[in-house]
Short mmCIF file of C-alpha atoms and ligand atoms in Angstrom, two decimals:
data_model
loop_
_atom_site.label_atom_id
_atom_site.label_comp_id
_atom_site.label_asym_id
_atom_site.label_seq_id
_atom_site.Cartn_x
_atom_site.Cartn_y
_atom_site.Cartn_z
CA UNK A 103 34.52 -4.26 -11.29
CA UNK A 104 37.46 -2.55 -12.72
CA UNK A 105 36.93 -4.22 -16.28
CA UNK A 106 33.29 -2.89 -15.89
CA UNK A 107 33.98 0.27 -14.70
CA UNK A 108 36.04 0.36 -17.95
CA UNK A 109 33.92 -0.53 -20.48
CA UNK A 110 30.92 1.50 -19.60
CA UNK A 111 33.54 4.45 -19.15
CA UNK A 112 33.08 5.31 -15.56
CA UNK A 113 34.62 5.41 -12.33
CA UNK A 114 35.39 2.24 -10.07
CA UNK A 115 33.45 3.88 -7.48
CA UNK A 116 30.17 4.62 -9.89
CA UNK A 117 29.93 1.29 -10.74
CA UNK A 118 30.23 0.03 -6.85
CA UNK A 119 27.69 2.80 -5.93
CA UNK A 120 25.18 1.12 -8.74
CA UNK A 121 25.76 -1.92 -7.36
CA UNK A 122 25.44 -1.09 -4.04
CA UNK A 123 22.31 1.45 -4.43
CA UNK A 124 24.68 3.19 -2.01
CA UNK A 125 24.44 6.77 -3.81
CA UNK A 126 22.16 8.19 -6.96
CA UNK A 127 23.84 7.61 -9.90
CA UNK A 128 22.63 9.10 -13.20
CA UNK A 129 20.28 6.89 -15.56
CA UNK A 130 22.62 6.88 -18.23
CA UNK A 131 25.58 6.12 -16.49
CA UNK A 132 22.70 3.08 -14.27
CA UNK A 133 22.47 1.55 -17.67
CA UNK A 134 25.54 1.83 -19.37
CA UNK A 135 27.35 -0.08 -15.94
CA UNK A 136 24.34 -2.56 -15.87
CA UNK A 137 24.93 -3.53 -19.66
CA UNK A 138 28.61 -3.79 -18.99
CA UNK A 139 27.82 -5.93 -16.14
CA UNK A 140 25.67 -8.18 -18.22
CA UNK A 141 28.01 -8.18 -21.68
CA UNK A 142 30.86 -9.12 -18.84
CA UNK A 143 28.96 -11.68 -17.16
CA UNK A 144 29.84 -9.87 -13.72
CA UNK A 145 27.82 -10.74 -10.46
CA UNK A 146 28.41 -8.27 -7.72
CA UNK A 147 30.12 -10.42 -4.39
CA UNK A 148 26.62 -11.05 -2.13
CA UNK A 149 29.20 -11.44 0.86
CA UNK A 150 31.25 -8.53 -0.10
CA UNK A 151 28.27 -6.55 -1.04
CA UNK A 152 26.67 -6.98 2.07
CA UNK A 153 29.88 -6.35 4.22
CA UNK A 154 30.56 -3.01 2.07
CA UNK A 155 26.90 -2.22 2.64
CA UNK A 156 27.29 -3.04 6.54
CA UNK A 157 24.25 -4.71 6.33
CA UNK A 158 23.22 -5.57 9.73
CA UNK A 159 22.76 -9.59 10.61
CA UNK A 160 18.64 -8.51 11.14
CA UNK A 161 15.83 -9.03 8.99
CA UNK A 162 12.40 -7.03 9.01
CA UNK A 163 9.08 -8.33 9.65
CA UNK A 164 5.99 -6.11 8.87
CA UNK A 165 2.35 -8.07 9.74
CA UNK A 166 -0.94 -6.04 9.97
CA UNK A 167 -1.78 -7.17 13.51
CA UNK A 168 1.15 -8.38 15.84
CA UNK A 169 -1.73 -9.46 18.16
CA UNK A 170 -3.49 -11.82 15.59
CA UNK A 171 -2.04 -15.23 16.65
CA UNK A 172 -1.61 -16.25 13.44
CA UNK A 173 0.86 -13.73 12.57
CA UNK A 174 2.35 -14.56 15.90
CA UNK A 175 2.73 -18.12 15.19
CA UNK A 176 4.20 -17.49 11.91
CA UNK A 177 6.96 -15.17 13.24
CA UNK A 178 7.58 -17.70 15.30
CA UNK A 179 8.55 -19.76 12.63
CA UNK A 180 10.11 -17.03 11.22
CA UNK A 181 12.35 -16.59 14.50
CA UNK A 182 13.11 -19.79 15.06
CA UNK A 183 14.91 -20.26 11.45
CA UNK A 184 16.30 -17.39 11.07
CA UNK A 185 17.98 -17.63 15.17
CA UNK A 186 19.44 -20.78 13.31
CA UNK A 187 21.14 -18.84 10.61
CA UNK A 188 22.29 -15.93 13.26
CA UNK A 189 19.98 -13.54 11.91
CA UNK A 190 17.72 -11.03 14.33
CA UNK A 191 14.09 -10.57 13.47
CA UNK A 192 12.94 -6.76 13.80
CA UNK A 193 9.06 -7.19 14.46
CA UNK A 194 6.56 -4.29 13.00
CA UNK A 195 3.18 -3.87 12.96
CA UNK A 196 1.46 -1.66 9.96
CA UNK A 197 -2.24 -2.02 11.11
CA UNK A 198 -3.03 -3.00 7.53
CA UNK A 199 -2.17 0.99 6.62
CA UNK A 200 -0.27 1.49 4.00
CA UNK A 201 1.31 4.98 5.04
CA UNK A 202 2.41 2.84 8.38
CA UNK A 203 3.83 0.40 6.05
CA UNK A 204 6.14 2.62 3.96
CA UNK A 205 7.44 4.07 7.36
CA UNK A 206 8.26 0.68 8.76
CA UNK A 207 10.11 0.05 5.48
CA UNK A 208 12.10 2.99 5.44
CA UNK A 209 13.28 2.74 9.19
CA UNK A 210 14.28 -1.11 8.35
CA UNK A 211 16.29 0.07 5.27
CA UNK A 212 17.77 2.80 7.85
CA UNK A 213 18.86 -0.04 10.19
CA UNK A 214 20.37 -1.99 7.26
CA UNK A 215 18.67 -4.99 8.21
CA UNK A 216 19.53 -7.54 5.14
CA UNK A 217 16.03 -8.39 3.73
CA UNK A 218 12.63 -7.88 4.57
CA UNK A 219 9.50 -10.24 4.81
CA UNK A 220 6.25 -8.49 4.92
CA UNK A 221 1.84 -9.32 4.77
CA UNK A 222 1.29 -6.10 2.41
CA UNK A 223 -0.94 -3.81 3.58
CA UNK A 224 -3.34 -3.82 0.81
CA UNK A 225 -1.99 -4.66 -3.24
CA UNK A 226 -0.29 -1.78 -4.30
CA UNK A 227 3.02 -2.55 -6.11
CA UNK A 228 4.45 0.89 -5.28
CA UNK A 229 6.67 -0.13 -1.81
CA UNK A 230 7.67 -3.58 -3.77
CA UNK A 231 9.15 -1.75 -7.12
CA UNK A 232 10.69 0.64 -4.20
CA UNK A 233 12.22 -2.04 -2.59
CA UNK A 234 13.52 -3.82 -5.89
CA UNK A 235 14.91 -0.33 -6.93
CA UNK A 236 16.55 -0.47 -4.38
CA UNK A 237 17.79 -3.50 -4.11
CA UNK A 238 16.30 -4.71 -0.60
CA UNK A 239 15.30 -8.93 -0.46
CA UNK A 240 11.98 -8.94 -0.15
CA UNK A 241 9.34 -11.97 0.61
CA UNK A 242 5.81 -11.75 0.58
CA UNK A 243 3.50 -13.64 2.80
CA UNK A 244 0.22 -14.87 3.19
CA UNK A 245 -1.52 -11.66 0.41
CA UNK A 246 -0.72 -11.83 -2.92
CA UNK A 247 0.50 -8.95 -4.81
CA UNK A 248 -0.40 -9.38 -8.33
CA UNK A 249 1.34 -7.64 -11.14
CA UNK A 250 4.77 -8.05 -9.45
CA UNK A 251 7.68 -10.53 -9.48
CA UNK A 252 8.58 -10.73 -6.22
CA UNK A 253 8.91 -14.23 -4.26
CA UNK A 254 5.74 -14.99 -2.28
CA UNK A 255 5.07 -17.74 0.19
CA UNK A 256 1.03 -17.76 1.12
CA UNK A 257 -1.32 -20.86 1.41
CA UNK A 258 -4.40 -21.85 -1.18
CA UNK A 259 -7.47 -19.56 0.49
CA UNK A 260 -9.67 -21.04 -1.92
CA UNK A 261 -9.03 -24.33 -1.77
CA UNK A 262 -9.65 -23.82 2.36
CA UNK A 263 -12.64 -22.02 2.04
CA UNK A 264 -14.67 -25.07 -0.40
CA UNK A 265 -13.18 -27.73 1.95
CA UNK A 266 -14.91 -25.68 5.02
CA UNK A 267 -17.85 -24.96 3.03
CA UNK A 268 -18.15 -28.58 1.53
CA UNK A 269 -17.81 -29.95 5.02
CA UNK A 270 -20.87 -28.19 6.26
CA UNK A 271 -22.85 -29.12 2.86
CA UNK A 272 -21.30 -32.61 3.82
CA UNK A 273 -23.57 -32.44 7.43
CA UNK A 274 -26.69 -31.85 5.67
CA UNK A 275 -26.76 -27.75 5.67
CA UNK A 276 -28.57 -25.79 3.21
CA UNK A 277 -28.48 -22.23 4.60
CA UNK A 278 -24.79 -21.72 5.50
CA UNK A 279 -23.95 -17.74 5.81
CA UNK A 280 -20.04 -16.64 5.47
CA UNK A 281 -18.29 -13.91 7.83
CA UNK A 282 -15.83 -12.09 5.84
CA UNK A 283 -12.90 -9.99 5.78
CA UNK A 284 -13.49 -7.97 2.71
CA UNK A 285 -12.53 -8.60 -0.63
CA UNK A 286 -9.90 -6.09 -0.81
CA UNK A 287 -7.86 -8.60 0.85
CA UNK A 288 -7.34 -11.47 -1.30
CA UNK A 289 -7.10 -14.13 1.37
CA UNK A 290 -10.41 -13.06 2.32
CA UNK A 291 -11.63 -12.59 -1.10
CA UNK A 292 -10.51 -16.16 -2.20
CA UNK A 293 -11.83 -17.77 0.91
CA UNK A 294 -15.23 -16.01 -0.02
CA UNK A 295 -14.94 -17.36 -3.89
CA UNK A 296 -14.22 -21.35 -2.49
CA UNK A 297 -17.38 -21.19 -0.06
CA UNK A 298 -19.46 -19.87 -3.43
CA UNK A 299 -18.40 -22.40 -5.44
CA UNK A 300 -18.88 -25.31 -3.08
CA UNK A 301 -22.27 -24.12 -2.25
CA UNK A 302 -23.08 -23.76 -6.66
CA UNK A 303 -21.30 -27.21 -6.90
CA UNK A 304 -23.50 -28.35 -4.36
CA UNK A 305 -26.58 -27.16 -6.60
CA UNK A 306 -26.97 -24.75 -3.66
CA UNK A 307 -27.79 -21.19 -4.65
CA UNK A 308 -25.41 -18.30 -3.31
CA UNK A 309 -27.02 -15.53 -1.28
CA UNK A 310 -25.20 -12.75 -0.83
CA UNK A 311 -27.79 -11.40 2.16
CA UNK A 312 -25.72 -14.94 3.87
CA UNK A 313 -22.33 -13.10 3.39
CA UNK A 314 -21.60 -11.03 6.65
CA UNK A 315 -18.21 -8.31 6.02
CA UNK A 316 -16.21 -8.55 9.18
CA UNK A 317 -12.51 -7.59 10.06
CA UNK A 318 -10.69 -10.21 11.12
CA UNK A 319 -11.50 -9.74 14.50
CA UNK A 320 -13.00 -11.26 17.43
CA UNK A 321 -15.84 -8.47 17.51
CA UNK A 322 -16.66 -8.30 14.25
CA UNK A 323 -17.63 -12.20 14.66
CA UNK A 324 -19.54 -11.34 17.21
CA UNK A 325 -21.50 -8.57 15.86
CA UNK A 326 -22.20 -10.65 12.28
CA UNK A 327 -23.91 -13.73 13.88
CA UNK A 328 -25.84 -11.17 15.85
CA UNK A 329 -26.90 -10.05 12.35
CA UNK A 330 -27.20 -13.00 11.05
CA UNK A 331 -30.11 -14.43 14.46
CA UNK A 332 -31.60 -11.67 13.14
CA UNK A 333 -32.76 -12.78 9.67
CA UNK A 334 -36.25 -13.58 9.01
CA UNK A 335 -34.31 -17.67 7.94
CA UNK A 336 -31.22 -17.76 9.90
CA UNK A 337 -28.53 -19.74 8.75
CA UNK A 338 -27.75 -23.32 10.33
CA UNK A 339 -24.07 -22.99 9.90
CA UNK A 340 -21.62 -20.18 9.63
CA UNK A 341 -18.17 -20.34 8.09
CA UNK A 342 -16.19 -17.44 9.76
CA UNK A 343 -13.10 -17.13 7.15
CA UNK A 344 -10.44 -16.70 10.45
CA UNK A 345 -10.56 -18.28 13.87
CA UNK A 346 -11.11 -14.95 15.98
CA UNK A 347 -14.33 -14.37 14.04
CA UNK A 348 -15.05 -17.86 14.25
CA UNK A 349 -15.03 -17.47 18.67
CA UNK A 350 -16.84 -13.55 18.53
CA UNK A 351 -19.71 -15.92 16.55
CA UNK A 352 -19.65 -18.21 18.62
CA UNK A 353 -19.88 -16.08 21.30
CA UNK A 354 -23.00 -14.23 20.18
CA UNK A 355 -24.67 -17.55 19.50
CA UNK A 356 -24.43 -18.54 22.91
CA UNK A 357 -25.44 -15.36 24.07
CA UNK A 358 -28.49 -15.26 22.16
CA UNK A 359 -29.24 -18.50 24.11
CA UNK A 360 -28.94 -20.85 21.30
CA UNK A 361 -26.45 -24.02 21.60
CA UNK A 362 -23.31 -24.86 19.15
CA UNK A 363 -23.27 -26.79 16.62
CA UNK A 364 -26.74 -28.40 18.07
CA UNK A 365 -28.48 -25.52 16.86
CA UNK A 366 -25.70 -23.80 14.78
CA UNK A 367 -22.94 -24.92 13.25
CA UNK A 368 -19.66 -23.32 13.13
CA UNK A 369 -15.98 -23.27 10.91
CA UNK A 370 -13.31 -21.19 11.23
CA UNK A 371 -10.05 -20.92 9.52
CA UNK A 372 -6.42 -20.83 10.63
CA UNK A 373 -6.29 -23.47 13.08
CA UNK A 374 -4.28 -21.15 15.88
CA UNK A 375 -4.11 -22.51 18.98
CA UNK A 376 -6.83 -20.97 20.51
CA UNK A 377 -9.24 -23.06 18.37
CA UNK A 378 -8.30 -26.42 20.25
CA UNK A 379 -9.37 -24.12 23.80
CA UNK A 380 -12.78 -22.57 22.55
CA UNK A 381 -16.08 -23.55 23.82
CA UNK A 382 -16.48 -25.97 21.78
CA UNK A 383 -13.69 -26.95 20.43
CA UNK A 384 -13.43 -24.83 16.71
CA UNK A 385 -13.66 -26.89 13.39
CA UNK A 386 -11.45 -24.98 11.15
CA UNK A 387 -9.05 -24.74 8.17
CA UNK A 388 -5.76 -25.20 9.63
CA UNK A 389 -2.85 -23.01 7.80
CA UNK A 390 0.76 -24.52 7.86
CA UNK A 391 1.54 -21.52 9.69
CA UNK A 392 4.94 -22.33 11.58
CA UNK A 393 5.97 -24.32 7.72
CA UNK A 394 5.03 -20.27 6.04
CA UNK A 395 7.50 -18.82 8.36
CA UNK A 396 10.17 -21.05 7.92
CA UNK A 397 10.05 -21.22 4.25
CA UNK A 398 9.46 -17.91 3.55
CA UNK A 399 12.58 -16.92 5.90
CA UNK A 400 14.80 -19.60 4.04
CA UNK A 401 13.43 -18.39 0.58
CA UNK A 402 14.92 -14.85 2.14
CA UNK A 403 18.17 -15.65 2.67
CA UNK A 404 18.70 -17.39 -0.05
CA UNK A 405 17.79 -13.98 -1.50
CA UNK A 406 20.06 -12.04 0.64
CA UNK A 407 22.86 -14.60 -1.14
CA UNK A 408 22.07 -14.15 -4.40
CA UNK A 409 19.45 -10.65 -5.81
CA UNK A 410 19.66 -12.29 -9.00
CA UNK A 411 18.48 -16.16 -8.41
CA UNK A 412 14.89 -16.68 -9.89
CA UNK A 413 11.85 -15.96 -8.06
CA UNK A 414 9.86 -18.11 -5.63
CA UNK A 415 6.23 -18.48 -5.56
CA UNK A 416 5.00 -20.81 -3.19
CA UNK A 417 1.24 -22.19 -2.55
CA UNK A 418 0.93 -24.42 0.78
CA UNK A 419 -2.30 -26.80 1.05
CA UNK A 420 -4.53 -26.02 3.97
CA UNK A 421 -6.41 -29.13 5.81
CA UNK A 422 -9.85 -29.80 7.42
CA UNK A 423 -9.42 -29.73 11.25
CA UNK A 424 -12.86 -31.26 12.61
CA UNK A 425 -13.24 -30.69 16.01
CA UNK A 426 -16.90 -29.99 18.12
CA UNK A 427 -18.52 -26.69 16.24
CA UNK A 428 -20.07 -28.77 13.73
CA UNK A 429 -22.30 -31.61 13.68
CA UNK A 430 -25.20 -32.59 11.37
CA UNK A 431 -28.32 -30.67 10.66
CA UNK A 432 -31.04 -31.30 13.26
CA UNK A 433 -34.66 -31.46 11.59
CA UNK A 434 -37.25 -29.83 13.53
O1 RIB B 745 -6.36 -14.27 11.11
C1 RIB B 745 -5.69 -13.38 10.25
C2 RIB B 745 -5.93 -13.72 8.82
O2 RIB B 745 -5.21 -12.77 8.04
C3 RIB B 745 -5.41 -15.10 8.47
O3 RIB B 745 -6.44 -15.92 7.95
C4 RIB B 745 -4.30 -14.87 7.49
O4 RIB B 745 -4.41 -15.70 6.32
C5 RIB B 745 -4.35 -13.42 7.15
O5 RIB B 745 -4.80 -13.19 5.85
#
C-alpha cells in the first residue's frame, strides 16, 4: 500500500480509502491509485479489507415476494450454506418495486453485511453499477440482468416452458392457452417464448387470444382460466408458467364444474412443495431451487474473498415433474 500510495503520489490513507470505498476520493486521485495498483500488481487483503471495513459476518437477501414458496425454498438453501460458513442471512422483501429495492440495499450496506444476493426488481442496471461502485459482492438470481457483468445463478425458463408445452402437445392437445407473468420479467418472458416455439415446432399455430397475463399469484390463476371457460373454443390444457397460478386455475376449473385433467389439462412450473398436495396432484417444471440457493451463496463468498476473481454465470436445467393434472385429450 505504501509503495502504491507512493507512486500515484498520495497519502497511505487515500489509497486505503479507494480501496475500501470507505470515503470519496477525487477521480483523479481514484485513477491514478487504481493504475498504481495495477502497474504494482497489488491486490487489496480480502481478510484485512473486510476486518478494516468491519464488515459484519451477514449477507443480504432481497426476493420480490417472501411469501412465494419458491423464494422461500431457495433462501432456504441459501440459509442452510451460508449457517455452514458462519454467515447470517438478512431476509428482505422489495415487492418487485424498484424504489423498495434501492432502500433495502442501502440499509444492508448500512449494516455492513459482506455481500448481497438479490431477484432484481425489474432490469435496470442502475442499483448493480451502484453496488460495483461501490464495491459490495453481489449475486443475481433467478432474473437476468442483461447489459451487466455481474455473477448470476438462474435456471433455463425456456427450456422449462417447451418441455411443459411439448408434454401437453405429447397428450394429444391442440388448443393449449398459457398464464403468464408478463414479459417484463424475463423468467416469464422466456417461459412464454419455449411454450411458442414448441407449439410452431409442433406445426401448431400460436394464438396470442390463448396467452392469459397473470402475476404470479394464486388469484391471478384463478381469474385467467375463468377467462379462458369463457372463450367461444376453450383451451384443453393450460400451462400456468408458476405453481400458484397453476392451483388459482385449477381452482376456477373446478369451480366452473368441470373436472382436471379429464376435461382440462393442467402444468405448472416450479415444482414447490405445494404441487405434490394440490387437488390433483400438479404436473410441473420443477426448478433446482434448494441447488440455486446454495450455489449462488457459495458463488458469494467466494466473492466476498476475492472482488476481483472472474464472473459467474450459471444456467441450471429444469425437469418434467408428471404428476395427475394432465392426461390425454378426451375426444367427444
Ligand atoms: O413463483 C415465482 C416465480 O418467480 C418463479 O417461477 C421464479 O422463477 C420467479 O421468477
Amino acid at each position: 500500500m505504501r509503495d502504491v500510495a507512493k507512486r500515484a503520489g498520495v497519502s497511505i490513507s487515500t489509497v486505503s480509502h479507494v480501496v475500501n470505498n470507505s470515503r470519496p476520493v477525487s477521480n483523479s486521485a481514484r485513477q491514478r491509485v487504481i493504475q498504481a495498483m495495477d502497474e504494482l500488481g497489488y491486490k487489496p487483503n480480502a481478510l484485512a479489507r473486510s476486518l478494516r471495513q468491519q464488515k459484519t459476518n451477514s449477507i443480504g437477501l432481497i426476493v420480490p415476494d417472501s411469501a412465494n414458496p419458491f423464494f422461500a425454498e431457495v433462501a432456504r438453501g441459501i440459509e442452510d450454506t451460508s449457517f455452514d460458513q458462519n454467515y447470517s442471512v438478512i431476509l428482505c422483501n422489495s415487492d418487485g418495486n424498484l424504489d423498495k429495492q434501492a432502500i433495502y440495499t442501502n440499509l444492508l450496506i448500512e449494516r455492513q453485511v459482506a455481500g448481497i444476493l438479490f431477484v432484481a426488481a425489474g432490469v435496470s442496471t442502475e442499483l448493480v453499477d451502484d453496488l460495483h461502485r461501490r464495491r459490495v459482492p453481489l449475486v443475481i438470481i433467478d432474473r437476468e440482468i442483461p447489459n451487466v457483468s455481474v455473477d448470476t445463478v438462474l435456471t433455463n425458463h425456456y427450456q422449462g416452458g417447451f418441455l411443459a408445452t411439448q408434454h401437453l402437445i405429447d397428450l394429444g392437445h391442440l388448443r393449449i392457452a398459457c398464464i403468464s407473468a408478463g414479459s417484463e420479467l424475463s423468467p416469464s418472458a422466456e417461459r412464454v417464448t419455449g411454450y411458442r416455439d414448441a407449439l410452431e415446432t409442433s406445426g401448431i399455430a400460436f394464438d396470442q387470444s390463448l396467452v392469459v397475463r397473470g402475476d404470479f399469484q394464486y388469484e391471478s390463476g384463478y381469474h385467467a382460466a375463468h377467462k379462458l371457460l369463457q372463450k367461444e373454443a376453450p383451451p384443453t390444457a393450460v400451462f400456468a408458467s408458476n405453481d400458484l397460478m397453476a392451483v388459482g386455475c385449477i381452482s376456477a376449473i373446478t369451480e366452473s364444474g368441470m373436472r382436471v385433467p379429464d376435461q382440462i389439462s393442467v402444468v405448472g412450473f416450479d415444482d414447490v412443495k405445494l404441487a405434490s398436495f394440490s387437488n390433483p396432484p400438479l404436473t410441473t417444471i420443477a426448478q433446482p431451487k434448494r441447488e440455486i440457493g446454495e450455489l449462488a451463496t457459495e458463488i458469494l463468498l467466494a466473492r466476498i474473498q476475492d472482488l476481483d476473481a472472474p464472473q459467474r454465470f450459471e444456467r441450471l436445467e429444469t425437469s418434467l415433474i408428471v404428476r395427475r393434472s394432465t392426461c390425454k385429450l378426451k375426444r367427444n
